[in-house]
Tab-separated table of C-alpha atoms and ligand atoms in Angstrom:
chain	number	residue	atom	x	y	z
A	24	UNK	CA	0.000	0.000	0.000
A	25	UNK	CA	1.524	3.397	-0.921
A	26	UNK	CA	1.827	6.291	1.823
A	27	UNK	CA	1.732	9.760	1.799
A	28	UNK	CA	5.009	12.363	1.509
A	29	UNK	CA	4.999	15.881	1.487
A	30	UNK	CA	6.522	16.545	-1.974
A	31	UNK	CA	6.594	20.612	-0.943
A	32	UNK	CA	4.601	23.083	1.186
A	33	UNK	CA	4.171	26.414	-0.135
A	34	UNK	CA	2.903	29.863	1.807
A	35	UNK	CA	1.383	32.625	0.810
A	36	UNK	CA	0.642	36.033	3.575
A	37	UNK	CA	-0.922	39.306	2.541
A	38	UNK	CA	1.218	42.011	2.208
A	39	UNK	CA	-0.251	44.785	4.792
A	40	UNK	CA	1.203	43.934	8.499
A	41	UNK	CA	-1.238	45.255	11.178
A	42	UNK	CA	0.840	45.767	14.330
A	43	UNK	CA	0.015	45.690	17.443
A	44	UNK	CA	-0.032	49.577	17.913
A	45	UNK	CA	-2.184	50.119	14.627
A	46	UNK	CA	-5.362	47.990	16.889
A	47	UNK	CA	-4.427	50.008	20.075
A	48	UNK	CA	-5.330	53.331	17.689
A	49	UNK	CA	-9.366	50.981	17.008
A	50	UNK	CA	-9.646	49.551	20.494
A	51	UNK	CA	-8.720	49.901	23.885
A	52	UNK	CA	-5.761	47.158	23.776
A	53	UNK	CA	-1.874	48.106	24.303
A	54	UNK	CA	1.042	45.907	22.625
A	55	UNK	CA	2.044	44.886	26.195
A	56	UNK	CA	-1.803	43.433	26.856
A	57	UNK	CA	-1.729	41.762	23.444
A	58	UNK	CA	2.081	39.926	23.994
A	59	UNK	CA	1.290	38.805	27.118
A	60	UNK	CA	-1.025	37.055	26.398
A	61	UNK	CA	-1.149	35.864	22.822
A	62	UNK	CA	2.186	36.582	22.025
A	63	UNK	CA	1.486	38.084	19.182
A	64	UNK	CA	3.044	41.306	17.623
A	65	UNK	CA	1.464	41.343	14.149
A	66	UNK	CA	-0.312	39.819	12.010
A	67	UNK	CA	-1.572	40.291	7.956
A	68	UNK	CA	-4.608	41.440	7.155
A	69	UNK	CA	-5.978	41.709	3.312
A	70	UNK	CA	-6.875	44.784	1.366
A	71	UNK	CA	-10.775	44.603	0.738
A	72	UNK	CA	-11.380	42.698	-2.400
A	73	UNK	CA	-8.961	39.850	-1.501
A	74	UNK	CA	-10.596	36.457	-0.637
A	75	UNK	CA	-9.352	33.128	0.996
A	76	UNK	CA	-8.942	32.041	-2.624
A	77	UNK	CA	-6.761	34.358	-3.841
A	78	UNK	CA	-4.100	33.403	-0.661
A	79	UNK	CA	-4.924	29.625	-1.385
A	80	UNK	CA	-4.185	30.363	-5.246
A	81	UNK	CA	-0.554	32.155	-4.282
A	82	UNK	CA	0.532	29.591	-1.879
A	83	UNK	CA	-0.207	26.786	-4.116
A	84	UNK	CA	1.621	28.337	-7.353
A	85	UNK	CA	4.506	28.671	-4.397
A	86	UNK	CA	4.306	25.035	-3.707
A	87	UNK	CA	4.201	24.089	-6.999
A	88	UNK	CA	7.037	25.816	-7.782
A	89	UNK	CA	9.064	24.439	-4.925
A	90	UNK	CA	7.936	20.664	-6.246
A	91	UNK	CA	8.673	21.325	-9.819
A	92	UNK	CA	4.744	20.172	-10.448
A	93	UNK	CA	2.116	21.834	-13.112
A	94	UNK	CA	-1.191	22.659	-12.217
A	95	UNK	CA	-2.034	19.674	-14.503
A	96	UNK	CA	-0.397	17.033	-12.121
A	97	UNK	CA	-3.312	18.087	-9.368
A	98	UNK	CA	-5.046	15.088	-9.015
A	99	UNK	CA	-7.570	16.450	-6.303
A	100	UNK	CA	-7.901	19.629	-4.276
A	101	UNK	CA	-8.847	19.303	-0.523
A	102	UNK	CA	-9.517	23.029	0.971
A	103	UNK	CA	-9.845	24.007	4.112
A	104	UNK	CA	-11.367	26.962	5.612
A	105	UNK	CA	-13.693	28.857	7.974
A	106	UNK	CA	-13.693	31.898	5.601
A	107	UNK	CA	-14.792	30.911	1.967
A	108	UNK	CA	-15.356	33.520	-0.368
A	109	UNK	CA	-18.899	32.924	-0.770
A	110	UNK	CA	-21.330	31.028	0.941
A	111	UNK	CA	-21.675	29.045	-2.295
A	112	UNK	CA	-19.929	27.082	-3.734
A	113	UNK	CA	-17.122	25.998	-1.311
A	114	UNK	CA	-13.938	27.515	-2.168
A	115	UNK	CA	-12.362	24.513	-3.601
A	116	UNK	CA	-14.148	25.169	-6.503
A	117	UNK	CA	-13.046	28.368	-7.258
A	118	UNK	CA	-9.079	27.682	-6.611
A	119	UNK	CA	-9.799	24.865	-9.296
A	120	UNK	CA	-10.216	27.846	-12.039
A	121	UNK	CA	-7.628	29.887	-11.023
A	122	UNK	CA	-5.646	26.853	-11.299
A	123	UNK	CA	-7.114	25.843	-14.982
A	124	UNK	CA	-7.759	22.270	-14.202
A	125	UNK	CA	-11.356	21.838	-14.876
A	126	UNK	CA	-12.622	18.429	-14.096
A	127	UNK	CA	-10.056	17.973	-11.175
A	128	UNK	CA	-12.245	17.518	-7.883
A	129	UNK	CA	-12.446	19.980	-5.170
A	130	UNK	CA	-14.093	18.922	-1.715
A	131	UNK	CA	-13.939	21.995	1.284
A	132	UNK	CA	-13.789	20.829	4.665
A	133	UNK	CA	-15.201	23.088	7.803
A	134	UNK	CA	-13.307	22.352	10.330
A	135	UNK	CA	-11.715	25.561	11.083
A	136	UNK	CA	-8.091	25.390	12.982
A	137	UNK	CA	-8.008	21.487	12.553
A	138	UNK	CA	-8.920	21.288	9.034
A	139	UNK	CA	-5.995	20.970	7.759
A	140	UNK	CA	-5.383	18.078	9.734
A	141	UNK	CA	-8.951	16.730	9.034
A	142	UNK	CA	-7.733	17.540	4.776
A	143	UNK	CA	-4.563	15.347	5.140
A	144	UNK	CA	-6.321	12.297	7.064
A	145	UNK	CA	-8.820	12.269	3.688
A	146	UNK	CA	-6.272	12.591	1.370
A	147	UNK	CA	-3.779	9.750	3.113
A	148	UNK	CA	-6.699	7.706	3.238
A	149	UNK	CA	-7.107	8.676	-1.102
A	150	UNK	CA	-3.520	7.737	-1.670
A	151	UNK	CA	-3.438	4.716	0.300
A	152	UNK	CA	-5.986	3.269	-1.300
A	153	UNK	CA	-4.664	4.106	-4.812
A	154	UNK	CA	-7.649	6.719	-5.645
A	155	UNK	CA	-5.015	9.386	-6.291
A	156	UNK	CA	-1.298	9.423	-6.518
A	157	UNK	CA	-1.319	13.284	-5.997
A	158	UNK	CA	-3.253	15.798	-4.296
A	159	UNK	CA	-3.498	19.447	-2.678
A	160	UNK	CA	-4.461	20.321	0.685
A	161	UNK	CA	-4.613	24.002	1.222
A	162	UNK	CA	-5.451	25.891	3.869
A	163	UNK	CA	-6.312	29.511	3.672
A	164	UNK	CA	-8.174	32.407	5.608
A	165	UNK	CA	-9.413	35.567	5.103
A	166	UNK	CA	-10.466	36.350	8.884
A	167	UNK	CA	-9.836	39.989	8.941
A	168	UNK	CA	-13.123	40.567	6.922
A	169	UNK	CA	-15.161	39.122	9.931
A	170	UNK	CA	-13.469	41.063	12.966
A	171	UNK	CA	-15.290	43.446	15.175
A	172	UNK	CA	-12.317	46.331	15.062
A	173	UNK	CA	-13.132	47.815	18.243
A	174	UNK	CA	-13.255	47.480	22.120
A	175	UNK	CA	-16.052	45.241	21.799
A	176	UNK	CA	-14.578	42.675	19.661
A	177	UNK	CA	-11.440	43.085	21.250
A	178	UNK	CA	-10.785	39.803	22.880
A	179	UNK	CA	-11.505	37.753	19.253
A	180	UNK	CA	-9.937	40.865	17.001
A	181	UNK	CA	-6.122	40.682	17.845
A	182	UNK	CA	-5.858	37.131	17.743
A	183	UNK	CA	-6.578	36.730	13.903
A	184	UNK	CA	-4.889	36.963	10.968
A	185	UNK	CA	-4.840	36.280	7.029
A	186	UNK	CA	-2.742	33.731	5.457
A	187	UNK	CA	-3.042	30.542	3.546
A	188	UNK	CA	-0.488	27.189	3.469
A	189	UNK	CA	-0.663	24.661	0.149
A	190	UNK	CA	1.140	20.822	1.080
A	191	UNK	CA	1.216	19.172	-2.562
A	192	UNK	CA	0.757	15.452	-1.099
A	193	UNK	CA	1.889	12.536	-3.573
A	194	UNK	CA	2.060	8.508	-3.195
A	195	UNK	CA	5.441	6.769	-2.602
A	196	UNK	CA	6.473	3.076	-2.154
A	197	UNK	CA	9.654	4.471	-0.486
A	198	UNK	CA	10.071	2.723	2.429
A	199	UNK	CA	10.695	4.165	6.025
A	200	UNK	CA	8.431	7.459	4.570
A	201	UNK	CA	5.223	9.139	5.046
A	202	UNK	CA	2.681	9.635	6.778
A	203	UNK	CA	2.102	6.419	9.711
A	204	UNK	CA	-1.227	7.977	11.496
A	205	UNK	CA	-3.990	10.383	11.325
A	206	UNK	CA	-5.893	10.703	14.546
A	207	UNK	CA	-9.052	12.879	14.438
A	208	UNK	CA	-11.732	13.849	17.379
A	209	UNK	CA	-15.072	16.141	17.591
A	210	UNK	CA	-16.997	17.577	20.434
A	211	UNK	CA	-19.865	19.164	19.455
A	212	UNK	CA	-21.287	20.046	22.891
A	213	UNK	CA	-18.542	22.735	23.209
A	214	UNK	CA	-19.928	24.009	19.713
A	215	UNK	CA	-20.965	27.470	20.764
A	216	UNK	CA	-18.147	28.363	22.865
A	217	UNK	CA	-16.104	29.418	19.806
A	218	UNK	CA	-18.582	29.924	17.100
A	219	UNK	CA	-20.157	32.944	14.316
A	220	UNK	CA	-23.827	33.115	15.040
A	221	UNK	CA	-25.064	34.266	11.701
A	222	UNK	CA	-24.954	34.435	8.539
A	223	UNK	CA	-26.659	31.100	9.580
A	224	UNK	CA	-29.869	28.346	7.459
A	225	UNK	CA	-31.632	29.274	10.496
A	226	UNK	CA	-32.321	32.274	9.754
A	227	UNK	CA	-33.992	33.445	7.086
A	228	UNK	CA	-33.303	35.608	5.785
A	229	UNK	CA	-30.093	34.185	6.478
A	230	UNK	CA	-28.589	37.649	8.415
A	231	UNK	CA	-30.566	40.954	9.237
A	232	UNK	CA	-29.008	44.509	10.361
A	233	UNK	CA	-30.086	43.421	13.491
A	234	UNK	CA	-27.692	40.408	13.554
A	235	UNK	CA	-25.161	42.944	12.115
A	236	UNK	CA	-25.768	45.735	14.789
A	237	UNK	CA	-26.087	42.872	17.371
A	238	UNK	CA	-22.726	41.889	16.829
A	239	UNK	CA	-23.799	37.998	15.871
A	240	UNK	CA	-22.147	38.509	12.929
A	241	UNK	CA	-18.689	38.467	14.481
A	242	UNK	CA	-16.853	35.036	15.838
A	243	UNK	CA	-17.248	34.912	19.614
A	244	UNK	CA	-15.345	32.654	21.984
A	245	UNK	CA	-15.421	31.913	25.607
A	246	UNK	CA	-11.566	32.386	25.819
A	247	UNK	CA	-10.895	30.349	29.131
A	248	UNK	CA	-13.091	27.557	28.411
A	249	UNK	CA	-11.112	27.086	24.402
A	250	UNK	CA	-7.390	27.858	26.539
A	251	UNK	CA	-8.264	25.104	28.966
A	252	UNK	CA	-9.028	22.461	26.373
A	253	UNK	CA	-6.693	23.625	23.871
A	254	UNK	CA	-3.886	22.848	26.257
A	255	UNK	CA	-4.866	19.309	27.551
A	256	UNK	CA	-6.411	18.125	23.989
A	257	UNK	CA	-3.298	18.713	21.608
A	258	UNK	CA	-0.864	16.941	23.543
A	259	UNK	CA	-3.319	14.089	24.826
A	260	UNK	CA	-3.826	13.410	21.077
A	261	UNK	CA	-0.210	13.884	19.679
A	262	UNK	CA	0.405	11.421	22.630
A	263	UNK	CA	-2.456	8.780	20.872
A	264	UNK	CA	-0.427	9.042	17.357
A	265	UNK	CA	2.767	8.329	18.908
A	266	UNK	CA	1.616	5.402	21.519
A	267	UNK	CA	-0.592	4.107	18.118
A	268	UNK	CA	2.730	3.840	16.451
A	269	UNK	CA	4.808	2.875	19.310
A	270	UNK	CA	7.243	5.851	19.754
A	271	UNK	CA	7.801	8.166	22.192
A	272	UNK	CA	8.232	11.958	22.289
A	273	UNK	CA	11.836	12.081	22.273
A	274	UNK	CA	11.495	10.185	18.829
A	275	UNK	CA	10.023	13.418	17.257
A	276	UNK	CA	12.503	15.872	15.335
A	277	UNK	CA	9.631	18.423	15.327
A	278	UNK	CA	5.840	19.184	16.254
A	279	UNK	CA	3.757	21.815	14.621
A	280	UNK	CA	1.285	22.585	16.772
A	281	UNK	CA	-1.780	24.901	15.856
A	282	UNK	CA	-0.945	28.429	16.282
A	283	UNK	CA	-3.665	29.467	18.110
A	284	UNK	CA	-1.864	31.788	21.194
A	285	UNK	CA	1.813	31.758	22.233
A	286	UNK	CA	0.905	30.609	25.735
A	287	UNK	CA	-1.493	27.391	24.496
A	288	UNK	CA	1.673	26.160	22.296
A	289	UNK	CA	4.196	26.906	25.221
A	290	UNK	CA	2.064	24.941	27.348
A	291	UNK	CA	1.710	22.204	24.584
A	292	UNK	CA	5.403	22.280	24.157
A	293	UNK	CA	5.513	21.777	28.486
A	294	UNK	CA	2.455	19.136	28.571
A	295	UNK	CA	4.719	16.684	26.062
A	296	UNK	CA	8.558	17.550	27.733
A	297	UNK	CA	9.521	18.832	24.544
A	298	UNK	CA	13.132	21.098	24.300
A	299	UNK	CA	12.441	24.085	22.349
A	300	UNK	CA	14.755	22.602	18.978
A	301	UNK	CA	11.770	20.305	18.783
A	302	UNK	CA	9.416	22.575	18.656
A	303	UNK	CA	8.614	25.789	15.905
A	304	UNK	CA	6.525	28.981	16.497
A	305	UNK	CA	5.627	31.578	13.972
A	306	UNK	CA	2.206	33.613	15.401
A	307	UNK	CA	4.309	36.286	16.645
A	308	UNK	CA	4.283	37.398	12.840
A	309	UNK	CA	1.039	35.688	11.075
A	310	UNK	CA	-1.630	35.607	14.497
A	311	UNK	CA	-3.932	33.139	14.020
A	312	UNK	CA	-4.606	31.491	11.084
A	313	UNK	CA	-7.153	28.542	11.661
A	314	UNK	CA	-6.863	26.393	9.329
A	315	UNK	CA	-3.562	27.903	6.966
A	316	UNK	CA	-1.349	27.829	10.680
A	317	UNK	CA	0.310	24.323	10.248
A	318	UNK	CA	0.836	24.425	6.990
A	319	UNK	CA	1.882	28.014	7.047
A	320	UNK	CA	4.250	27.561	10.462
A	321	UNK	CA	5.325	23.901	8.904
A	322	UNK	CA	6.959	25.582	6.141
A	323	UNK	CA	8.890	27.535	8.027
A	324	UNK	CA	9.734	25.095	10.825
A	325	UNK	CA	11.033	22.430	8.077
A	326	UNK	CA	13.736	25.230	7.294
A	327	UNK	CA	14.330	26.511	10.594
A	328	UNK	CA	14.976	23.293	12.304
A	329	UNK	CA	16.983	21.382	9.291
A	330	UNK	CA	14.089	18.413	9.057
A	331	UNK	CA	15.998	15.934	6.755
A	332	UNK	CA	14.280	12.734	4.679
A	333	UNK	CA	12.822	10.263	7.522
A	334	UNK	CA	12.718	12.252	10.225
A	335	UNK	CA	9.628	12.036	12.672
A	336	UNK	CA	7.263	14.973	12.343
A	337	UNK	CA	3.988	15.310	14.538
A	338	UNK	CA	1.029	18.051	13.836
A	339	UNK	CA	-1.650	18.573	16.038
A	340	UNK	CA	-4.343	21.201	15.999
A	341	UNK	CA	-7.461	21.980	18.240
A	342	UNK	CA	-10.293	24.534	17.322
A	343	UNK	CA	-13.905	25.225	17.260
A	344	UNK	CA	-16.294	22.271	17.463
A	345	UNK	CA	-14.487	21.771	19.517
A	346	UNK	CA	-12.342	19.660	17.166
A	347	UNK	CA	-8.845	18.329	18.082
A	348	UNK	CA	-6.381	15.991	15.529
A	349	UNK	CA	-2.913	14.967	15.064
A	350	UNK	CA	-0.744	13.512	12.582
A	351	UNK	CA	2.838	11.687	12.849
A	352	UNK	CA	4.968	11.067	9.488
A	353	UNK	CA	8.389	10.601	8.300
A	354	UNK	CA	9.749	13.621	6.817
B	417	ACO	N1	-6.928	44.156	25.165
B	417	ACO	C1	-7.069	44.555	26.425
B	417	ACO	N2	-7.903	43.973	27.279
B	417	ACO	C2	-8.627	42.930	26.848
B	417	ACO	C3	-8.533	42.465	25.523
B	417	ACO	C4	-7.643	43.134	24.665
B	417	ACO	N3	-7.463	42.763	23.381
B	417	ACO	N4	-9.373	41.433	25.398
B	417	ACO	C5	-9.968	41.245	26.581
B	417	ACO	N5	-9.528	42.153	27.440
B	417	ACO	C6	-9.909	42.351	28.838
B	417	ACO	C7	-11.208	41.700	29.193
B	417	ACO	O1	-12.263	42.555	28.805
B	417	ACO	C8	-11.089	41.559	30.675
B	417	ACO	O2	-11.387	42.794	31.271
B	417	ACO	P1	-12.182	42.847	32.694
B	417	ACO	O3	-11.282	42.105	33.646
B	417	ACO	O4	-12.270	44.299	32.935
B	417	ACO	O5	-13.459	42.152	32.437
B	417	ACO	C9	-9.610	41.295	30.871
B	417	ACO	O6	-8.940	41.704	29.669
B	417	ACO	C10	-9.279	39.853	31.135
B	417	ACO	O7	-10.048	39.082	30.264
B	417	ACO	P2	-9.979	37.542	30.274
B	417	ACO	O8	-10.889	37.008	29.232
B	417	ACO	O9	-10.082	37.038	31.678
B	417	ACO	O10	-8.493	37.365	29.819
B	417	ACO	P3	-7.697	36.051	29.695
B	417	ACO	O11	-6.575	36.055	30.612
B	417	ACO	O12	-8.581	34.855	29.663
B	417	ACO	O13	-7.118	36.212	28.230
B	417	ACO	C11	-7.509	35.368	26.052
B	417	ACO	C12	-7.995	36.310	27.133
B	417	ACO	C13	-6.156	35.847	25.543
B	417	ACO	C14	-8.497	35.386	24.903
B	417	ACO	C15	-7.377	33.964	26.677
B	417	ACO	O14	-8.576	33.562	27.274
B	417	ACO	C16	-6.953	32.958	25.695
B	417	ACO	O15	-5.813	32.928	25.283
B	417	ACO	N6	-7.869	32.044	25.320
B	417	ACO	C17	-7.608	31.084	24.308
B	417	ACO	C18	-8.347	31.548	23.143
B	417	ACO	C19	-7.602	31.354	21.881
B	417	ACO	O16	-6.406	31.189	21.799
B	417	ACO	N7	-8.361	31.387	20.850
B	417	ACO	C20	-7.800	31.237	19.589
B	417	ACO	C21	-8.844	30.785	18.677
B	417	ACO	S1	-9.302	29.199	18.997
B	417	ACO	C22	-8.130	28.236	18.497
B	417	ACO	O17	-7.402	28.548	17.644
B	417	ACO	C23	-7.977	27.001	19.205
């Protein structure tokens, strides 16, 4: 049975960098508030006309660059996102024509910061079974668009940012490569303690200027409750892939964990008694990303920490749902 390598990841940010400063001039925040406890400093945020496609499109001409691939060897697109364009059709469809491969299937997955963990379990289980030897899974967000820019969104509105992260996937028989598990978990009674209210099917119509002056347009969390899971969830399930495949943390070259707040992935980093060369942050500069942060912070991490051909590489994520997930492969 063939597994899954990454053959390259590409990355695409936005060019505008909101600082911290810029939101303290919108909100009442300071820098100091906003390190402390994100650990963020800045983050990109599209001009107005941009979409989650457009970043998906840049980072995957990136990655296809970086694996020497045409458009044309796309076998299937997986996309991930919490931010689509439009409410129809899902996004996947419209990266497909910017790419030019007509006919080449596109499926979007919802699952917000763990999609992209959620989009490479489907595609390994594609390419195992021989359904396609090479596929896509891109992440990308446009959040900025749905942020409530002043004191009353402020909790939600520094956290954020735009970005997107293409992984061209392919099928190998090499041995001692790819990807070994995919572990992925749900809890939907947690589902409105990080959620967007409207635009919503049960409404109709589907938002109102009441929803909009309401504020139920905006993404609201109850920030202690999604820290507090966050922080036990990510490594209990990096922990399942590794017992699953009987190794051990100190196996690992690397972890990406979500990017979701400085602190969570410090604590994450604690939680499994990993040293810091095993581990790779990058929200001080992007935010949050949802579901473009692993593949956006993987890119970088594969650099930064010299992640050779067989090396052990875990990613784990944990979002709103809430919905946690790992994966372990060899590099
Ligand atoms: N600037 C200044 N003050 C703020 C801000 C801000 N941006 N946001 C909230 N505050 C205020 C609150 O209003 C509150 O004021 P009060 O005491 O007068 O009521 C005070 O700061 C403390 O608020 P708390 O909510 O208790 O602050 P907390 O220490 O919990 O930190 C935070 C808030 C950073 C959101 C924290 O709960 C957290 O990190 N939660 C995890 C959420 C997260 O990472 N979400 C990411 C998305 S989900 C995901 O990716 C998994």
């Amino acid at each position: 049975m063939p597994r899954t390598v990454f053959a390259a990841v590409g990355t695409y940010v936005p060019e505008r960098v909101v600082t911290n400063e810029w939101l303290s001039t919108r909100m009442e925040t300071s820098d100091e508030w906003i390190v402390q406890r994100t650990g963020i400093r800045e983050r990109r945020w599209v001009e107005p006309g941009t979409g989650a496609s457009d970043l998906a499109f840049e980072a995957t001409k990136r990655a296809l660059e970086k694996a020497g691939w045409k458009a044309t060897d796309i076998e299937a697109i997986i996309y991930a996102t919490l931010s689509p364009d439009h409410m129809i059709p899902g996004d996947g469809c419209f990266l497909n024509a910017k790419l030019g491969i007509p006919g080449v299937p596109a499926m979007d997955i919802r699952n917000q910061c763990t999609g992209f963990v959620y989009g490479l379990a489907v595609a390994d289980a594609w390419i195992r079974i021989g359904m396609y030897r090479r596929v896509l899974v891109v992440g990308a967000e446009v959040q900025s668009t749905a942020l409530d820019v002043s004191t009353r969104g402020r909790d939600v509105a520094v956290i954020f940012g735009d970005g997107a992260g293409a992984a061209l996937l392919e099928a190998t028989d090499e041995p001692g490569r790819g990807v070994l598990s995919c572990h992925l978990h749900a809890d939907g009674r947690f589902a409105t303690d990080l959620w967007c209210d409207a635009p919503g099917s049960v409404y109709s119509p589907r938002s109102s200027v009441q929803q909009i002056e309401s504020g139920a347009i905006y993404p609201r969390m109850e920030g202690q409750k999604v820290f507090k899971h966050a922080v036990t969830k990510m490594p209990d399930v990096m922990r399942e892939a590794l017992e699953k495949n009987g190794l051990t943390t100190g196996d690992l070259k690397l972890v990406v964990a979500h990017q979701a707040n400085m602190r969570i992935a410090e604590m994450v980093q604690r939680s499994l008694e990993l040293r810091d060369d095993q581990v790779f942050n990058n929200i001080q500069k992007y935010g949050n990303t949802t579901a473009a942060s692993i593949p956006l912070c993987l890119a970088e991490a594969i650099e930064a920490r010299g992640v050779q051909r067989g090396d052990l590489v875990g990613l784990c994520a944990f979002g709103a749902g809430f919905t946690w997930a790992s994966a372990l492969l060899r590099w």
